[in-house]
Tab-separated table of C-alpha atoms in Angstrom:
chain	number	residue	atom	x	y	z
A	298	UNK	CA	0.855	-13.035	-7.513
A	299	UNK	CA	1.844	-11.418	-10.578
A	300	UNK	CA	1.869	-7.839	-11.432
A	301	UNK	CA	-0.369	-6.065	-13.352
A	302	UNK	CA	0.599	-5.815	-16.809
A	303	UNK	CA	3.351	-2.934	-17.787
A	304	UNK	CA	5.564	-2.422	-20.807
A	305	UNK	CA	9.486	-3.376	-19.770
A	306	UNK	CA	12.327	-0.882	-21.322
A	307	UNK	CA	15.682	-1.590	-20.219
A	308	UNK	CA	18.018	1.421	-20.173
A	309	UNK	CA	21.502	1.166	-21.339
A	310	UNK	CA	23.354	4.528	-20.186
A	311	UNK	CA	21.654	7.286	-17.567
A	312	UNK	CA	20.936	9.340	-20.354
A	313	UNK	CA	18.995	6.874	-22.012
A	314	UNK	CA	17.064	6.192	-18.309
A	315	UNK	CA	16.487	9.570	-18.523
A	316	UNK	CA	15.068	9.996	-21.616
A	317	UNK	CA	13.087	7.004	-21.564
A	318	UNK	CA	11.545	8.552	-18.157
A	319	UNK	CA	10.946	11.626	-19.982
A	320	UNK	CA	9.196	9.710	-22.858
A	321	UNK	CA	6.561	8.351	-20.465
A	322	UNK	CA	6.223	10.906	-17.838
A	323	UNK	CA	4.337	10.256	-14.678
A	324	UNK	CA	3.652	6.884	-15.819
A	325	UNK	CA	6.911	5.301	-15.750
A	326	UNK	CA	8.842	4.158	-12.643
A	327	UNK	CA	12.772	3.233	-12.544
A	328	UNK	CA	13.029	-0.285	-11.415
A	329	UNK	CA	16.670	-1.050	-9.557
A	330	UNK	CA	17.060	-4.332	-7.702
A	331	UNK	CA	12.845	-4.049	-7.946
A	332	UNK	CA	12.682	-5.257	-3.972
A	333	UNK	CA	10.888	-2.660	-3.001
A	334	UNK	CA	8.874	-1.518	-6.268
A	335	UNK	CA	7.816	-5.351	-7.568
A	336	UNK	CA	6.464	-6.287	-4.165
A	337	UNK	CA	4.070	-3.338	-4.291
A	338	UNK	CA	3.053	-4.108	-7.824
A	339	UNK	CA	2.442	-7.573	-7.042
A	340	UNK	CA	0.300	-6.062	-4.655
A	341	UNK	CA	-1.649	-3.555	-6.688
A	342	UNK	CA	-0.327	-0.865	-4.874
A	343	UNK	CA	1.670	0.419	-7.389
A	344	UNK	CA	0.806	0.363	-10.743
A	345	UNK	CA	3.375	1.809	-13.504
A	346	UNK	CA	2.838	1.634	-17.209
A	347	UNK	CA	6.157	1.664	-17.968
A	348	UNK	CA	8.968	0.338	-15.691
A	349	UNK	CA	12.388	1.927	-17.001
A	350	UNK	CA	15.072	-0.958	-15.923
A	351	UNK	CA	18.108	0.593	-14.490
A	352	UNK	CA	19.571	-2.190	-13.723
A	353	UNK	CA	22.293	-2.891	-16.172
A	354	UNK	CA	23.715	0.304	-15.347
A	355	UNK	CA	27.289	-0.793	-13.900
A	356	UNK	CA	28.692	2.252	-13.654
A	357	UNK	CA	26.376	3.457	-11.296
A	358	UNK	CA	27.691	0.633	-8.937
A	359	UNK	CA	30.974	1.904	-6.823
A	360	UNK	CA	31.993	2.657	-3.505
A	361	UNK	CA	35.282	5.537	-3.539
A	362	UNK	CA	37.414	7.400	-1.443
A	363	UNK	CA	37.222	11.238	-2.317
A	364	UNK	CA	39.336	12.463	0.549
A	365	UNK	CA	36.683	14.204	2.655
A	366	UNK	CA	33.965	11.978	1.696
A	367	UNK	CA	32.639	8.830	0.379
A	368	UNK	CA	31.022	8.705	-2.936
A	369	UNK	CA	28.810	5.765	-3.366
A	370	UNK	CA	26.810	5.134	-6.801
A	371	UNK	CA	23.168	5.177	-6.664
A	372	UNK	CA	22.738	1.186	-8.073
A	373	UNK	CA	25.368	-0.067	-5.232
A	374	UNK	CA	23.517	-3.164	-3.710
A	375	UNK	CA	23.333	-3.509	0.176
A	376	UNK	CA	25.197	-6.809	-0.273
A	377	UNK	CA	28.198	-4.806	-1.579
A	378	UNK	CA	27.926	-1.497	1.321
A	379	UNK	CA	28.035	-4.736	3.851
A	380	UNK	CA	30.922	-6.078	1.971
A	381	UNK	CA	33.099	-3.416	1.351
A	382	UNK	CA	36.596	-2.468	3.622
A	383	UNK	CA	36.023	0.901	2.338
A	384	UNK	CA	32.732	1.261	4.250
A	385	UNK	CA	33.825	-0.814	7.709
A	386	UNK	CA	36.437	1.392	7.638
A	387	UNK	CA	35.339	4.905	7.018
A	388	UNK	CA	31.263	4.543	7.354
A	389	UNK	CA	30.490	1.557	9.864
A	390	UNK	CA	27.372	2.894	10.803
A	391	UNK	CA	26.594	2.526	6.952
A	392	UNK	CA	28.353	-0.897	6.864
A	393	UNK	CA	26.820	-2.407	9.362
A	394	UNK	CA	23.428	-1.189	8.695
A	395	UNK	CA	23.506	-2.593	5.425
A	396	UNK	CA	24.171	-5.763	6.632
A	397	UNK	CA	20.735	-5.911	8.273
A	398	UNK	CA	18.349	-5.093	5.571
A	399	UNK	CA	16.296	-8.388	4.989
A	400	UNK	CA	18.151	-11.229	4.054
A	401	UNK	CA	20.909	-12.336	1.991
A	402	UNK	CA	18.801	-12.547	-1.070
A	403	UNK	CA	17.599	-8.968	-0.593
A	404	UNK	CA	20.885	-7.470	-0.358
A	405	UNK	CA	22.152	-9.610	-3.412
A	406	UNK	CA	19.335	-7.081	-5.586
A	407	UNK	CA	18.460	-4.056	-3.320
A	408	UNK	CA	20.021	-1.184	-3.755
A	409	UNK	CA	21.093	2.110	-1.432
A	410	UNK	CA	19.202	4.685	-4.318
A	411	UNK	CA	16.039	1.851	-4.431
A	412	UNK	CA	15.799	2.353	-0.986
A	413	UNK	CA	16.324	6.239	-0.781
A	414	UNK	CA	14.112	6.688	-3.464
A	415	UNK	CA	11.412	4.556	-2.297
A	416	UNK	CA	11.835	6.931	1.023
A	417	UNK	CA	9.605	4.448	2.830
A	418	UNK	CA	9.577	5.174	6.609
A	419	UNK	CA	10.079	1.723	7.977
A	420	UNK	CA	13.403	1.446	5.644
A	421	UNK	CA	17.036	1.305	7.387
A	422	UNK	CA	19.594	3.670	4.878
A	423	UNK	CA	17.153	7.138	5.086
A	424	UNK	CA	17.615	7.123	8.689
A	425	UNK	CA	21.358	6.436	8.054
A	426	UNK	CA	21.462	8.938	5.030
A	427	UNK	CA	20.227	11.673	7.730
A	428	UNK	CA	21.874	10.296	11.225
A	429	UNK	CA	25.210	10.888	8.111
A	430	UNK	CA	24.119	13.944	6.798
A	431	UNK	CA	24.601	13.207	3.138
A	432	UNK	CA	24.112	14.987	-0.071
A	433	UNK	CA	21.997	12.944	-2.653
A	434	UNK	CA	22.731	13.366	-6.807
A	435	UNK	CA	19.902	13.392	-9.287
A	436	UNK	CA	20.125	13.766	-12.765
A	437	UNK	CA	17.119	15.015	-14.494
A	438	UNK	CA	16.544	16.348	-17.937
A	439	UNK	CA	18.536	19.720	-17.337
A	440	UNK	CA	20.983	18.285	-15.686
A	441	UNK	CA	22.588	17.185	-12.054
A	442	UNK	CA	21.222	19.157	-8.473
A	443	UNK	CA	22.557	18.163	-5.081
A	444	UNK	CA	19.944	17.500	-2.075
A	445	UNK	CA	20.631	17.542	1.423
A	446	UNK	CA	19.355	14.046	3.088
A	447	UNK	CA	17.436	16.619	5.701
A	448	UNK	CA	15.398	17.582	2.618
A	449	UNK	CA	15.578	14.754	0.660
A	450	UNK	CA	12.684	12.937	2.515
A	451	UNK	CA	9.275	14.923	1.887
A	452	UNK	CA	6.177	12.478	2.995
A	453	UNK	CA	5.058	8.940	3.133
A	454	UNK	CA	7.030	7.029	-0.112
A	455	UNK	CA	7.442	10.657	-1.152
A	456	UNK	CA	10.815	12.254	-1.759
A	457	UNK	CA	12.192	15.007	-3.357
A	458	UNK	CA	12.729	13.510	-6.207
A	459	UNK	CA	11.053	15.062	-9.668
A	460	UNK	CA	9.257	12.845	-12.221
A	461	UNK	CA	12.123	11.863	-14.622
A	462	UNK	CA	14.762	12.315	-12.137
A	463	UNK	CA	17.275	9.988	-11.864
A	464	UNK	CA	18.878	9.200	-8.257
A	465	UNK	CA	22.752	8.783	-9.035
A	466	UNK	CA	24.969	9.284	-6.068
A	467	UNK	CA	25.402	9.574	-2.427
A	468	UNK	CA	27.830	11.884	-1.175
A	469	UNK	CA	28.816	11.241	2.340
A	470	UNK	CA	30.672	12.635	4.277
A	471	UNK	CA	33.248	11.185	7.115
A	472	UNK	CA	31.755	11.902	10.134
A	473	UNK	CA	34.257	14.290	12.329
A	474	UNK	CA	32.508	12.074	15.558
A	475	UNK	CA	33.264	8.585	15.141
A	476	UNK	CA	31.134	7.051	17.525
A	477	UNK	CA	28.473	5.210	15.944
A	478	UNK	CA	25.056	2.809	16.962
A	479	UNK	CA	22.440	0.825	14.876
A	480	UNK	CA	19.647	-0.144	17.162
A	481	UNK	CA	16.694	-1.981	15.004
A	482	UNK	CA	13.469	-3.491	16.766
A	483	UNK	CA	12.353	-6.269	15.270
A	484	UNK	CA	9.847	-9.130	16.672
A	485	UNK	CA	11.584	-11.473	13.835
A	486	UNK	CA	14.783	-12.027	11.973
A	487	UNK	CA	14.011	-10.071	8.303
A	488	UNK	CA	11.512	-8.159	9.622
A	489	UNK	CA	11.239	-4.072	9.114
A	490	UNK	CA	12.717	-2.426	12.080
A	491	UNK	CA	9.290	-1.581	14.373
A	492	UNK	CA	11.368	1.206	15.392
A	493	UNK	CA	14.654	1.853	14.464
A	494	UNK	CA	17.692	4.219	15.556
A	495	UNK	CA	21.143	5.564	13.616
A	496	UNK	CA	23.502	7.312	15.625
A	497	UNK	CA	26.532	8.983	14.527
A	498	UNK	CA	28.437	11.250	17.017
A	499	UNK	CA	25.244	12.983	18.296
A	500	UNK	CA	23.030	13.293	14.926
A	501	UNK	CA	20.438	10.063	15.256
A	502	UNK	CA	18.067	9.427	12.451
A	503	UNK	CA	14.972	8.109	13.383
A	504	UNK	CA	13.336	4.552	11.431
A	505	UNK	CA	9.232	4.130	11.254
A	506	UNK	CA	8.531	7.172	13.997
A	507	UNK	CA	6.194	8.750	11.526
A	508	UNK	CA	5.077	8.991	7.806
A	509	UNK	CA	8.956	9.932	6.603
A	510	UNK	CA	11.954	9.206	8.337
A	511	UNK	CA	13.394	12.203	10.338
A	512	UNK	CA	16.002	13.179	12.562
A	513	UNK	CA	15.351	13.248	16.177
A	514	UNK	CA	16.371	16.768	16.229
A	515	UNK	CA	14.906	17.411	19.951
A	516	UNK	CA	16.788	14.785	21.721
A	517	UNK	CA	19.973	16.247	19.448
A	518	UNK	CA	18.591	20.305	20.875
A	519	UNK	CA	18.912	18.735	24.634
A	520	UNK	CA	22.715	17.012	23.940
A	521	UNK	CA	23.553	20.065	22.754
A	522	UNK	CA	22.501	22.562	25.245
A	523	UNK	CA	24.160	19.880	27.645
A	524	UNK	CA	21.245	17.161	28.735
A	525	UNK	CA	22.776	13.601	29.717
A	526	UNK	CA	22.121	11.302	27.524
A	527	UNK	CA	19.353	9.815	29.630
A	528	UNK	CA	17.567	13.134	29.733
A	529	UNK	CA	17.687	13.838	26.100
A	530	UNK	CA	16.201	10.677	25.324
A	531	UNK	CA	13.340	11.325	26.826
A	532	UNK	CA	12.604	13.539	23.935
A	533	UNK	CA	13.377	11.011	21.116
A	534	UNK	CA	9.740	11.107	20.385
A	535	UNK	CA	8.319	14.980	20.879
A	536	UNK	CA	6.666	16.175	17.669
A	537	UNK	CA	6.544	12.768	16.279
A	538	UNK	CA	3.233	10.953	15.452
A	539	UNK	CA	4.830	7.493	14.448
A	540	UNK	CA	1.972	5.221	13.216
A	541	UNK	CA	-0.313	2.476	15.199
A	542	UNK	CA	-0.153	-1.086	13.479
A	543	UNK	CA	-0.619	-4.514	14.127
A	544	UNK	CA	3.235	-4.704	14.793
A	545	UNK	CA	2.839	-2.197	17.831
A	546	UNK	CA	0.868	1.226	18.950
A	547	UNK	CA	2.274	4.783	18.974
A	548	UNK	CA	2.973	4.792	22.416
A	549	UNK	CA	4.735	1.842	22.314
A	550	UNK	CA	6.470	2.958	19.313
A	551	UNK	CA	7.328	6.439	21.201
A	552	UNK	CA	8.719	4.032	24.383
A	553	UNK	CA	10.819	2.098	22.460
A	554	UNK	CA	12.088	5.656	20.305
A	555	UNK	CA	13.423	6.618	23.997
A	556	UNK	CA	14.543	3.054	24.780
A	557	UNK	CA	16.680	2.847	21.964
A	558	UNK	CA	17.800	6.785	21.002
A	559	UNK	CA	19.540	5.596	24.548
A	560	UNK	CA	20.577	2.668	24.406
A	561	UNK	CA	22.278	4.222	20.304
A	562	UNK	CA	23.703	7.348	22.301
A	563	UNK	CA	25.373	5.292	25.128
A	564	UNK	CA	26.550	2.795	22.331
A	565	UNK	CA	27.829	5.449	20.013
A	566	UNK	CA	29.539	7.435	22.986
A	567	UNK	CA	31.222	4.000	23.627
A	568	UNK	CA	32.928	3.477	20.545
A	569	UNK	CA	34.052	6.700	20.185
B	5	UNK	CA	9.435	-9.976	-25.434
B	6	UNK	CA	11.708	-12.155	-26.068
B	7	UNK	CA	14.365	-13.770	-23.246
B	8	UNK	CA	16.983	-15.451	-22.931
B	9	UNK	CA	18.558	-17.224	-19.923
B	10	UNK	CA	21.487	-19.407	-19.486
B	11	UNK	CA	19.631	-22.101	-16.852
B	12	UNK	CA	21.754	-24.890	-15.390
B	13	UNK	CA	24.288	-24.199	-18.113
B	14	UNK	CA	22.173	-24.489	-21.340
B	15	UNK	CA	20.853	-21.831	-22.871
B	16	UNK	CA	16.865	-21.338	-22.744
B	17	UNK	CA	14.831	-18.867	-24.911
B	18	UNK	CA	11.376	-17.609	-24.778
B	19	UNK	CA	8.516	-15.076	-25.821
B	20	UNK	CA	7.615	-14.370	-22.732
B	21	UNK	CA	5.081	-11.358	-21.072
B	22	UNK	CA	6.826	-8.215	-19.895
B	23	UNK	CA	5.386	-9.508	-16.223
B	24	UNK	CA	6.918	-12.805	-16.026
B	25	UNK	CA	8.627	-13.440	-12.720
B	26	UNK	CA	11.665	-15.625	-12.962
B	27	UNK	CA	10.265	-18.092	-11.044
B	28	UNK	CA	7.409	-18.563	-13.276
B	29	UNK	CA	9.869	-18.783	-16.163
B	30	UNK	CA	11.593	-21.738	-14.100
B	31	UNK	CA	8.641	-23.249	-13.745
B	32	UNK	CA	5.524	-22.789	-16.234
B	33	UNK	CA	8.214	-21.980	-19.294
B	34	UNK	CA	11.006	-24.722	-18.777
B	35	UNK	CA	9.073	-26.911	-16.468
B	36	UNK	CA	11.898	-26.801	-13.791
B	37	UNK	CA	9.263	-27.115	-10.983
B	38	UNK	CA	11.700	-27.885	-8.336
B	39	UNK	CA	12.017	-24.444	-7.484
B	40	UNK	CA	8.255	-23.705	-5.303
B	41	UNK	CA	6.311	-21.269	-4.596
B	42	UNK	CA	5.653	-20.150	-1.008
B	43	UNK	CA	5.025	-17.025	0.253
B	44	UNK	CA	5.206	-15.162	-3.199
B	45	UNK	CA	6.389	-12.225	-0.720
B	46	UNK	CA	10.429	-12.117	-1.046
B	47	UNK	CA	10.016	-14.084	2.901
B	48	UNK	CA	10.088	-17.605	2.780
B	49	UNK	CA	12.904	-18.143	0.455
B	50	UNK	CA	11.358	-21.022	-0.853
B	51	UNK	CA	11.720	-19.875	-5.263
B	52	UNK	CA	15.744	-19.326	-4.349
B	53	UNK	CA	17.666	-20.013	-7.249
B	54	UNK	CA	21.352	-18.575	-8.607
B	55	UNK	CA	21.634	-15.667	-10.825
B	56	UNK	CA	25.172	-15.219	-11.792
B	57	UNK	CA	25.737	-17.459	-8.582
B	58	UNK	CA	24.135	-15.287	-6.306
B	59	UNK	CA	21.244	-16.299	-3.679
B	60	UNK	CA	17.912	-14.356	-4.971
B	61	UNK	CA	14.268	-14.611	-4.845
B	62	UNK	CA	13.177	-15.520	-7.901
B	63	UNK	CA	9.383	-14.416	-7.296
B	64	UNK	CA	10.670	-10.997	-6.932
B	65	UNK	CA	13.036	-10.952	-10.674
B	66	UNK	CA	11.336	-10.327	-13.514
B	67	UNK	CA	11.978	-12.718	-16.190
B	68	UNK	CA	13.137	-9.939	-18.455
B	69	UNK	CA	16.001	-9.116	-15.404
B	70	UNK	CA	17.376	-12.195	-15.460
B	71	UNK	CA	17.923	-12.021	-19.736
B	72	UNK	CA	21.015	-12.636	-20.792
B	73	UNK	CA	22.390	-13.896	-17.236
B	74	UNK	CA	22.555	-17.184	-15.757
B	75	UNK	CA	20.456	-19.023	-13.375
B	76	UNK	CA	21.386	-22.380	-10.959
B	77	UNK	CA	18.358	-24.136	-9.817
B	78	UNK	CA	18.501	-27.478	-7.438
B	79	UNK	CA	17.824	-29.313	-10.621
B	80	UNK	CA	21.064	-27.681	-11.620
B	81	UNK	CA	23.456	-28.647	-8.814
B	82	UNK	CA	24.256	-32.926	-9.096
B	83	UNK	CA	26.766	-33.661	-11.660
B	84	UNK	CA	25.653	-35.572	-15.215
B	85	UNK	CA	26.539	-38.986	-13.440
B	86	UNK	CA	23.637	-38.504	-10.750
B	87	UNK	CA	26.675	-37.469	-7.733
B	88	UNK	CA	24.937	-35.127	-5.608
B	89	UNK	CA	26.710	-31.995	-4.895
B	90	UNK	CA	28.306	-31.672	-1.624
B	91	UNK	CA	25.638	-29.285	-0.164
B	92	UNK	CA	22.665	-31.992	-1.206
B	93	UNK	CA	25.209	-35.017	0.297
B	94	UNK	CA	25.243	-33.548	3.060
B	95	UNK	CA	21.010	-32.647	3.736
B	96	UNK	CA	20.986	-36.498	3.038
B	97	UNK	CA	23.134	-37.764	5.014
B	98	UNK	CA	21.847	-35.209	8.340
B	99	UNK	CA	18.366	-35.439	7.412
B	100	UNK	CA	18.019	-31.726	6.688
B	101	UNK	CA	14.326	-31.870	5.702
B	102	UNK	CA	10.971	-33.224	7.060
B	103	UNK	CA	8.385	-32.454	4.404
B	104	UNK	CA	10.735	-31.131	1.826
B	105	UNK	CA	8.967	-27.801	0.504
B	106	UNK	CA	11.953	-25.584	1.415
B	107	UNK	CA	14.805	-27.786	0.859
B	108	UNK	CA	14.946	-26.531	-3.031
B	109	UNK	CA	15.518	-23.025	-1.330
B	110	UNK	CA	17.338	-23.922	1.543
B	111	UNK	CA	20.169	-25.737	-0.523
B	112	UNK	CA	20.542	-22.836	-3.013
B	113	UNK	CA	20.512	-20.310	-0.071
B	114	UNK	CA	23.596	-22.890	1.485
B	115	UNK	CA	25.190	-22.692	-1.928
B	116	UNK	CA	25.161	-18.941	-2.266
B	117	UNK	CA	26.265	-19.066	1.635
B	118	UNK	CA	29.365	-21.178	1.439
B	119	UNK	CA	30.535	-19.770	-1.684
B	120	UNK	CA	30.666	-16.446	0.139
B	121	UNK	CA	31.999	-17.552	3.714
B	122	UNK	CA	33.705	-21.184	2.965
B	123	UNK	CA	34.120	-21.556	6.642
B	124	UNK	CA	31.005	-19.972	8.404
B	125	UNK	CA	30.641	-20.548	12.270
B	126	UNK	CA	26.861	-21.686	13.252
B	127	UNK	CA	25.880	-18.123	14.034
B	128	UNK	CA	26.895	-17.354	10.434
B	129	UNK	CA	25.107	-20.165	9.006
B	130	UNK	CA	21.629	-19.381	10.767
B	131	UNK	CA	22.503	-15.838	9.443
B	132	UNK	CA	23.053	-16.591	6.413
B	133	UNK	CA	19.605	-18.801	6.412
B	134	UNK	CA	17.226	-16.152	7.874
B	135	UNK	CA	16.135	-15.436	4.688
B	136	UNK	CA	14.447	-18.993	4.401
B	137	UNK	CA	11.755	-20.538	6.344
B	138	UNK	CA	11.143	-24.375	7.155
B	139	UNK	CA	7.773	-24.517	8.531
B	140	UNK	CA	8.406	-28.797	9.812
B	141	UNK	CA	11.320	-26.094	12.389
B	142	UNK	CA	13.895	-28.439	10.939
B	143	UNK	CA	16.345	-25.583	11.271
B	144	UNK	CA	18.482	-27.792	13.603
B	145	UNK	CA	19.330	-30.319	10.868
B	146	UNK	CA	19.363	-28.171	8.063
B	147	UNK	CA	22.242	-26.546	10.077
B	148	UNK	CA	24.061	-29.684	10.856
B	149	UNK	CA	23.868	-30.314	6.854
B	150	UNK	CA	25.492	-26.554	6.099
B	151	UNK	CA	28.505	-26.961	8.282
B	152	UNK	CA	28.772	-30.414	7.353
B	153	UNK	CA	28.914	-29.640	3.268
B	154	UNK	CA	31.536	-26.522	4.601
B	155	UNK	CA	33.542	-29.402	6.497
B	156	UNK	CA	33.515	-31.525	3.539
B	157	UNK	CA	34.444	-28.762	0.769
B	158	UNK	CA	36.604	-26.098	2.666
């Protein structure tokens, strides 16, 4: 499979990815690593005019210590989250997470803002993103913004994101709780996570329980107003519509969203 | 537009579409058709080649990615006298492939492995392999051959 044809710009500085995306509007798409966005193409599913590479962009690619937080460039690869001391250290639920996205050829080229940006529900780092309440970066035309993860994700591949917008760093803070849990569901190794859960302390983001990944805010409502952990997770899926698939059905998806929001929460209060 | 790629140390240059995976570069530009096909879905690992000595996928690089950078394929690995590198010795000599379609892959994947971890345990060495599929299930051997080439190099 090839994609369908598109004219190739590479972008040597973010303000020349930003212009660039300004040039071609709605019809240009930032390529990173490209593991999520040339799969689609080769698809048909996608179908840029333009792709604006982004790739070359080093400086975009770090991992530092800023006292109360983490600071993590937009074009840092999971190979490098899953590598770094930094991370294991300060962010394991990030570190480790990483670690299991795909293979070891994905995480050589995937990167953490790909994969925010892409906001696909059945990804591993928005659920992290939330479950770490972290502030995304973009860079547009008029300048930077900050967006809160909890807003960050808007619909299915949909974030908040404007055309032209450039995704350049995640803020995250160290988590006050340190107890952490990465529960994925897979029925193979390198598969997408049927249903996946991030814990940290008692925040838990939720993977593929619905057309954008979300927190599991009612199970966090019942830890807070005192449920055991068994009790709140019996409300890991309320609200939540996750999809039916060949991979499994919504009540089976909503089972194992209970399943594992406990098995995370009993993990998470175990490390901490 | 017009590439260029370093591939198994000499330099290569084409006019190539914008579209043009890497792996079609390998093999319809430079005629390096070691590196297959499989799945053309970033699962089987079968198109794994280097880039900057790094494991990737090469149907999921564009062509135009890779410019400038350089790319290992199998053809790439054996010295100029014909010795088989240690990773290649050592499929041989364990019989780490039945019909042979994902050894190209598999030994690049090993390469990119042992480079990173020169010691890995077995557990890390099926890790490390779970991006490649062997549809003969010669994952037993193809094992064997890993820690044996890490045995042999460390």
């Amino acid at each position: 499979m090839i994609p369908a044809t598109f004219t190739y710009r590479r972008a040597e500085s973010v303000d020349e990815a930003i212009e660039l995306a300004g040039q071609y509007g709605e019809d240009a798409k930032f390529l990173a690593g490209g593991h999520s966005l040339l799969p689609l193409m080769k698809l048909r599913l996608a179908q840029p005019e333009v792709l604006v590479d982004i790739g070359r962009l080093r400086d975009l690619s770090y991992i530092r210590d800023q006292g109360d937080h983490v600071a993590i460039g937009a074009l840092t690869r999971h190979h490098d989250l899953a590598t770094s001391e930094l991370l294991a250290e300060q962010l394991p639920l990030l570190h480790h997470a990483a670690g299991t996205i795909g293979d070891p050829q994905v995480r050589h080229r995937g990167t953490i803002g790909g994969s925010l940006a892409h906001a696909d529900p059945a990804g591993d780092l928005p659920a992290v993103v939330l479950a770490l309440e972290a502030t995304l970066v973009a860079r547009g035309p008029s300048g930077s913004r900050e967006i809160p993860a909890t807003e960050f994700f808007r619909g299915l591949f949909e974030s908040a994101l404007e055309p032209g917008e450039l995704l350049t760093e995640i803020r995250v803070p160290k988590p006050a709780a340190r107890g952490w849990s990465f529960q994925k569901f897979t029925k193979r190794a390198i598969d997408w996570a049927i249903v996946g859960v991030a814990v940290q302390g008692d925040r838990i983001g939720l993977v593929n329980m619905g057309e954008k990944p979300v927190r599991a805010t009612a199970v966090e409502q019942a830890l807070a107003s005192g449920a055991s952990i068994r009790d709140a997770a019996e409300h890991a899926a309320d609200g939540l519509s996750p999809a039916s698939d060949v991979h499994a059905s919504a009540e089976y998806r909503a089972q194992l969203a209970r399943v594992l929001v406990r098995r995370g929460l009993e993990e998470a209060r175990a490390r901490a | 537009m017009k590439v260029t790629i370093t591939v198994n140390g000499r330099e290569t240059s084409a006019e190539v579409e914008d579209r043009t995976l890497l792996v079609h570069y390998l093999r319809d530009v430079l005629n390096l058709t070691a590196t297959n096909i499989g799945c053309d879905t970033t699962t089987c690992g079968a198109c794994t080649v280097l880039l900057d000595g790094e494991a990737v996928k090469s149907c999921t690089v564009l062509a135009a990615q890779a410019d400038g950078r350089e790319v290992t394929t199998v053809e790439g690995l054996a010295a100029e006298d014909g010795t088989m590198h240690p990773v290649q010795k050592a499929f041989h000599e364990n019989h780490g492939l039945q019909c042979g379609f994902c050894t190209p892959g598999m030994v690049m994947a090993a390469v990119s492995l042992l480079k990173e971890n020169p010691r890995p345990t077995e557990e890390q060495v099926r890790a490390g392999l779970e991006g490649n599929l062997c549809r003969c299930t010669g994952y037993h051997n193809i094992v064997k051959a890993v820690l044996a080439a890490a045995e042999e190099t460390a």
